[in-house]
Amino acid sequence: MNSLARERLNQHYCLNKRDCLELVYNAGIPLMIGVVSLWIAINQQKLDKSNHAQDIQLSNAERTQDRVIARLQRDEDRETARLQREEDKTMTRLQREEDQRTARLQREEDREAARLQRLEDKETVRLQRELDLKITIDKRIQDYELAELQRNMSEQQRAQELEIAHQNRINDLLLEDGRQKENVLLEYQDDLATLLLEYGSLFKDPKSKWWFILQMKTAAALRQLDPQRRTVLVNTLFDAGILDLERDRSQSLLYRTNLSGVEFGY
């Protein structure tokens, strides 16, 4: 019995101790968490204050540094602007000197170009005058040669015209002479025919006046006619039977007449 009671008491005691431990454990953990949280909060607050102070110091240092940097930047900008102005002045002076030197060289080059241009113009004018003079001389020579050629052609033309006119005149004279001789022959033949028709054999008497007239006309006609027409006239007399009559030589129709070129065998 005592053993059972003791075991039960031990069991009851053990349960209470465990419960206490559980109770302590369950109550200590939140407490520890609260303490840790409080400590963390306190440390966090201190850290925030420290960080805030550091931020203020850092901000002040940055503002101070910014002021210094800004002042240095302004000084640097002023120095840069001063150096830039001096450089601009130097560049302007150098550019002005360069422009003056360039302008001087340009003026000298323009003067030289103008001088060379004047020389070239003078040479061009001289060559142009020589060319104009040569052209004028050549033109005069050409005009003279052309005038001489035209004069020669005119003289040749006049000579040809004179020759043609002379030949035409000769032809006209020959034609006129031929017509005159033809008229003389026809007139003689008409007169002979008239005598034969009107007087028959009466005028064939050498002692008649008609024979004397026929003798004079025959001599005059033969003197004026050419050989061809003389031949025609003589043959006409032969055909008329006048030259067949026997009479003295001095009474013949052909006595002392021009019978040159007459073809008696016609």
Short mmCIF file of C-alpha atoms in Angstrom, two decimals:
data_model
loop_
_atom_site.label_atom_id
_atom_site.label_comp_id
_atom_site.label_asym_id
_atom_site.label_seq_id
_atom_site.Cartn_x
_atom_site.Cartn_y
_atom_site.Cartn_z
CA MET A 1 0.00 0.00 0.00
CA ASN A 2 2.69 2.37 0.88
CA SER A 3 4.44 1.57 -2.29
CA LEU A 4 1.37 2.35 -4.35
CA ALA A 5 0.78 5.55 -2.48
CA ARG A 6 4.33 6.51 -2.89
CA GLU A 7 4.18 5.85 -6.62
CA ARG A 8 0.99 7.81 -6.98
CA LEU A 9 2.48 10.65 -4.97
CA ASN A 10 5.55 10.58 -7.12
CA GLN A 11 3.46 10.55 -10.21
CA HIS A 12 1.43 13.48 -8.89
CA TYR A 13 4.55 15.32 -7.89
CA CYS A 14 6.15 14.67 -11.21
CA LEU A 15 3.15 15.97 -13.07
CA ASN A 16 3.13 19.13 -11.08
CA LYS A 17 6.81 19.76 -11.70
CA ARG A 18 6.43 19.20 -15.36
CA ASP A 19 3.46 21.41 -15.47
CA CYS A 20 5.44 24.05 -13.69
CA LEU A 21 8.24 23.71 -16.14
CA GLU A 22 5.81 23.96 -19.00
CA LEU A 23 4.19 26.91 -17.32
CA VAL A 24 7.54 28.59 -16.79
CA TYR A 25 8.60 27.76 -20.31
CA ASN A 26 5.38 29.03 -21.78
CA ALA A 27 5.55 32.22 -19.75
CA GLY A 28 9.30 32.81 -20.23
CA ILE A 29 9.35 32.69 -23.98
CA PRO A 30 6.99 35.65 -24.50
CA LEU A 31 8.79 37.49 -21.75
CA MET A 32 12.11 36.85 -23.37
CA ILE A 33 10.66 37.87 -26.72
CA GLY A 34 9.32 41.06 -25.16
CA VAL A 35 12.63 41.81 -23.49
CA VAL A 36 14.50 41.14 -26.71
CA SER A 37 12.01 43.23 -28.64
CA LEU A 38 12.34 46.04 -26.11
CA TRP A 39 16.10 45.82 -26.31
CA ILE A 40 15.96 45.80 -30.05
CA ALA A 41 13.60 48.78 -30.05
CA ILE A 42 15.84 50.69 -27.65
CA ASN A 43 18.91 49.87 -29.72
CA GLN A 44 17.01 50.73 -32.90
CA GLN A 45 16.01 54.08 -31.41
CA LYS A 46 19.57 54.75 -30.40
CA LEU A 47 20.74 53.66 -33.81
CA ASP A 48 18.15 55.92 -35.44
CA LYS A 49 19.27 58.85 -33.33
CA SER A 50 22.88 58.05 -34.13
CA ASN A 51 22.07 57.70 -37.82
CA HIS A 52 20.05 60.92 -37.72
CA ALA A 53 22.96 62.72 -36.12
CA GLN A 54 25.31 61.17 -38.63
CA ASP A 55 22.93 62.17 -41.43
CA ILE A 56 22.86 65.72 -40.08
CA GLN A 57 26.63 65.78 -39.81
CA LEU A 58 26.96 64.20 -43.24
CA SER A 59 24.45 66.67 -44.67
CA ASN A 60 26.31 69.55 -43.04
CA ALA A 61 29.58 68.18 -44.35
CA GLU A 62 28.07 67.74 -47.81
CA ARG A 63 26.65 71.28 -47.74
CA THR A 64 30.01 72.57 -46.61
CA GLN A 65 31.71 70.49 -49.30
CA ASP A 66 29.15 71.69 -51.86
CA ARG A 67 29.82 75.29 -50.83
CA VAL A 68 33.54 74.69 -51.14
CA ILE A 69 33.08 72.88 -54.45
CA ALA A 70 30.72 75.63 -55.67
CA ARG A 71 33.20 78.31 -54.60
CA LEU A 72 36.03 76.40 -56.24
CA GLN A 73 33.85 75.86 -59.32
CA ARG A 74 33.03 79.58 -59.43
CA ASP A 75 36.70 80.40 -59.05
CA GLU A 76 37.53 77.86 -61.73
CA ASP A 77 34.77 79.25 -63.95
CA ARG A 78 36.07 82.78 -63.41
CA GLU A 79 39.59 81.62 -64.19
CA THR A 80 38.35 79.66 -67.18
CA ALA A 81 36.34 82.68 -68.38
CA ARG A 82 39.38 84.91 -67.88
CA LEU A 83 41.61 82.47 -69.70
CA GLN A 84 38.94 82.10 -72.40
CA ARG A 85 38.72 85.89 -72.76
CA GLU A 86 42.49 86.14 -72.95
CA GLU A 87 42.55 83.25 -75.43
CA ASP A 88 39.75 84.91 -77.42
CA LYS A 89 41.67 88.19 -77.38
CA THR A 90 44.81 86.36 -78.46
CA MET A 91 42.90 84.45 -81.14
CA THR A 92 41.22 87.67 -82.27
CA ARG A 93 44.57 89.45 -82.43
CA LEU A 94 46.16 86.53 -84.26
CA GLN A 95 43.15 86.27 -86.58
CA ARG A 96 43.29 90.01 -87.24
CA GLU A 97 47.01 89.77 -87.95
CA GLU A 98 46.35 86.73 -90.16
CA ASP A 99 43.55 88.60 -91.94
CA GLN A 100 45.81 91.62 -92.43
CA ARG A 101 48.60 89.40 -93.73
CA THR A 102 46.14 87.54 -95.97
CA ALA A 103 44.68 90.85 -97.21
CA ARG A 104 48.19 92.18 -97.88
CA LEU A 105 49.14 89.00 -99.74
CA GLN A 106 45.83 89.14 -101.61
CA ARG A 107 46.45 92.78 -102.59
CA GLU A 108 49.96 91.91 -103.75
CA GLU A 109 48.59 88.91 -105.65
CA ASP A 110 45.86 91.10 -107.17
CA ARG A 111 48.45 93.71 -108.19
CA GLU A 112 50.62 91.00 -109.74
CA ALA A 113 47.60 89.45 -111.47
CA ALA A 114 46.53 92.90 -112.71
CA ARG A 115 50.07 93.59 -113.97
CA LEU A 116 50.22 90.23 -115.73
CA GLN A 117 46.71 90.82 -117.11
CA ARG A 118 47.77 94.24 -118.44
CA LEU A 119 50.85 92.68 -120.04
CA GLU A 120 48.70 89.92 -121.50
CA ASP A 121 46.16 92.49 -122.73
CA LYS A 122 48.95 94.54 -124.32
CA GLU A 123 50.36 91.43 -125.98
CA THR A 124 46.87 90.42 -127.09
CA VAL A 125 46.24 93.91 -128.51
CA ARG A 126 49.62 93.83 -130.28
CA LEU A 127 48.95 90.40 -131.73
CA GLN A 128 45.43 91.50 -132.68
CA ARG A 129 46.83 94.60 -134.43
CA GLU A 130 49.38 92.46 -136.25
CA LEU A 131 46.65 89.99 -137.17
CA ASP A 132 44.35 92.81 -138.33
CA LEU A 133 47.21 94.33 -140.32
CA LYS A 134 48.03 90.96 -141.87
CA ILE A 135 44.35 90.37 -142.63
CA THR A 136 44.12 93.87 -144.15
CA ILE A 137 47.25 93.30 -146.25
CA ASP A 138 46.05 89.86 -147.32
CA LYS A 139 42.63 91.35 -148.09
CA ARG A 140 44.21 94.10 -150.15
CA ILE A 141 46.40 91.58 -151.97
CA GLN A 142 43.39 89.35 -152.50
CA ASP A 143 41.30 92.32 -153.68
CA TYR A 144 44.12 93.40 -155.98
CA GLU A 145 44.51 89.88 -157.36
CA LEU A 146 40.74 89.58 -157.69
CA ALA A 147 40.55 92.99 -159.39
CA GLU A 148 43.46 92.02 -161.65
CA LEU A 149 41.75 88.72 -162.41
CA GLN A 150 38.48 90.53 -163.06
CA ARG A 151 40.30 93.02 -165.29
CA ASN A 152 41.96 90.17 -167.15
CA MET A 153 38.64 88.39 -167.39
CA SER A 154 37.00 91.64 -168.49
CA GLU A 155 39.72 92.21 -171.04
CA GLN A 156 39.41 88.63 -172.22
CA GLN A 157 35.64 89.02 -172.23
CA ARG A 158 35.94 92.28 -174.17
CA ALA A 159 38.45 90.65 -176.51
CA GLN A 160 36.10 87.71 -176.98
CA GLU A 161 33.17 90.06 -177.43
CA LEU A 162 35.20 92.12 -179.91
CA GLU A 163 36.28 88.94 -181.66
CA ILE A 164 32.69 87.69 -181.70
CA ALA A 165 31.47 91.11 -182.83
CA HIS A 166 34.21 91.20 -185.47
CA GLN A 167 33.36 87.68 -186.57
CA ASN A 168 29.67 88.55 -186.57
CA ARG A 169 30.47 91.68 -188.52
CA ILE A 170 32.52 89.66 -190.98
CA ASN A 171 29.72 87.10 -191.19
CA ASP A 172 27.20 89.90 -191.66
CA LEU A 173 29.43 91.47 -194.30
CA LEU A 174 29.87 88.09 -195.95
CA LEU A 175 26.14 87.51 -195.80
CA GLU A 176 25.49 91.00 -197.08
CA ASP A 177 28.14 90.53 -199.77
CA GLY A 178 26.61 87.16 -200.62
CA ARG A 179 23.16 88.74 -200.83
CA GLN A 180 24.52 91.58 -202.94
CA LYS A 181 26.33 89.14 -205.23
CA GLU A 182 23.25 86.97 -205.35
CA ASN A 183 21.17 90.05 -206.20
CA VAL A 184 23.73 91.01 -208.88
CA LEU A 185 23.53 87.50 -210.36
CA LEU A 186 19.73 87.46 -210.19
CA GLU A 187 19.51 90.96 -211.63
CA TYR A 188 21.89 89.97 -214.46
CA GLN A 189 19.87 86.82 -215.14
CA ASP A 190 16.63 88.86 -215.10
CA ASP A 191 18.10 91.41 -217.50
CA LEU A 192 19.38 88.63 -219.76
CA ALA A 193 15.99 86.92 -219.69
CA THR A 194 14.28 90.24 -220.47
CA LEU A 195 16.57 90.85 -223.44
CA LEU A 196 16.03 87.35 -224.75
CA LEU A 197 12.28 87.58 -224.35
CA GLU A 198 11.84 91.09 -225.73
CA TYR A 199 14.48 91.26 -228.45
CA GLY A 200 15.22 87.67 -229.27
CA SER A 201 18.20 87.46 -231.60
CA LEU A 202 18.33 91.21 -232.28
CA PHE A 203 20.51 92.02 -229.27
CA LYS A 204 22.97 89.29 -230.31
CA ASP A 205 24.27 91.58 -233.04
CA PRO A 206 27.65 92.87 -231.83
CA LYS A 207 26.89 96.20 -233.45
CA SER A 208 23.63 96.75 -231.59
CA LYS A 209 23.39 98.88 -228.51
CA TRP A 210 21.84 95.99 -226.58
CA TRP A 211 24.95 93.94 -227.16
CA PHE A 212 27.06 96.77 -225.83
CA ILE A 213 24.79 97.08 -222.79
CA LEU A 214 24.93 93.32 -222.20
CA GLN A 215 28.72 93.42 -222.57
CA MET A 216 29.01 96.15 -219.89
CA LYS A 217 26.57 94.37 -217.57
CA THR A 218 28.48 91.10 -218.01
CA ALA A 219 31.84 92.73 -217.22
CA ALA A 220 30.36 94.55 -214.21
CA ALA A 221 28.64 91.41 -212.91
CA LEU A 222 31.75 89.22 -213.29
CA ARG A 223 33.78 91.88 -211.48
CA GLN A 224 31.36 91.86 -208.51
CA LEU A 225 30.67 88.12 -208.27
CA ASP A 226 32.65 85.39 -206.54
CA PRO A 227 34.08 82.39 -208.45
CA GLN A 228 31.05 80.20 -207.75
CA ARG A 229 28.56 82.77 -209.05
CA ARG A 230 30.89 83.67 -211.95
CA THR A 231 30.72 80.00 -212.93
CA VAL A 232 26.91 80.14 -212.72
CA LEU A 233 26.84 83.32 -214.85
CA VAL A 234 29.17 81.87 -217.53
CA ASN A 235 27.16 78.64 -217.64
CA THR A 236 24.00 80.72 -217.98
CA LEU A 237 25.53 82.43 -221.04
CA PHE A 238 26.51 79.02 -222.42
CA ASP A 239 23.02 77.70 -221.82
CA ALA A 240 21.53 80.75 -223.57
CA GLY A 241 23.77 80.07 -226.61
CA ILE A 242 25.32 83.52 -226.49
CA LEU A 243 28.93 82.39 -226.13
CA ASP A 244 28.59 80.04 -229.12
CA LEU A 245 28.42 82.96 -231.58
CA GLU A 246 31.50 83.60 -233.72
CA ARG A 247 32.72 87.19 -233.46
CA ASP A 248 35.86 89.19 -232.91
CA ARG A 249 37.68 88.82 -229.67
CA SER A 250 37.06 92.44 -228.73
CA GLN A 251 33.33 91.97 -229.30
CA SER A 252 33.09 88.90 -227.03
CA LEU A 253 31.06 89.27 -223.82
CA LEU A 254 33.97 87.84 -221.83
CA TYR A 255 36.57 90.20 -223.30
CA ARG A 256 38.71 91.69 -220.52
CA THR A 257 36.37 90.37 -217.80
CA ASN A 258 37.30 88.79 -214.46
CA LEU A 259 37.08 85.05 -215.03
CA SER A 260 39.27 83.95 -212.09
CA GLY A 261 37.97 80.82 -210.42
CA VAL A 262 35.45 80.02 -213.18
CA GLU A 263 35.03 76.30 -213.80
CA PHE A 264 34.31 76.00 -217.50
CA GLY A 265 33.80 72.26 -217.38
CA TYR A 266 30.78 72.63 -215.01
#
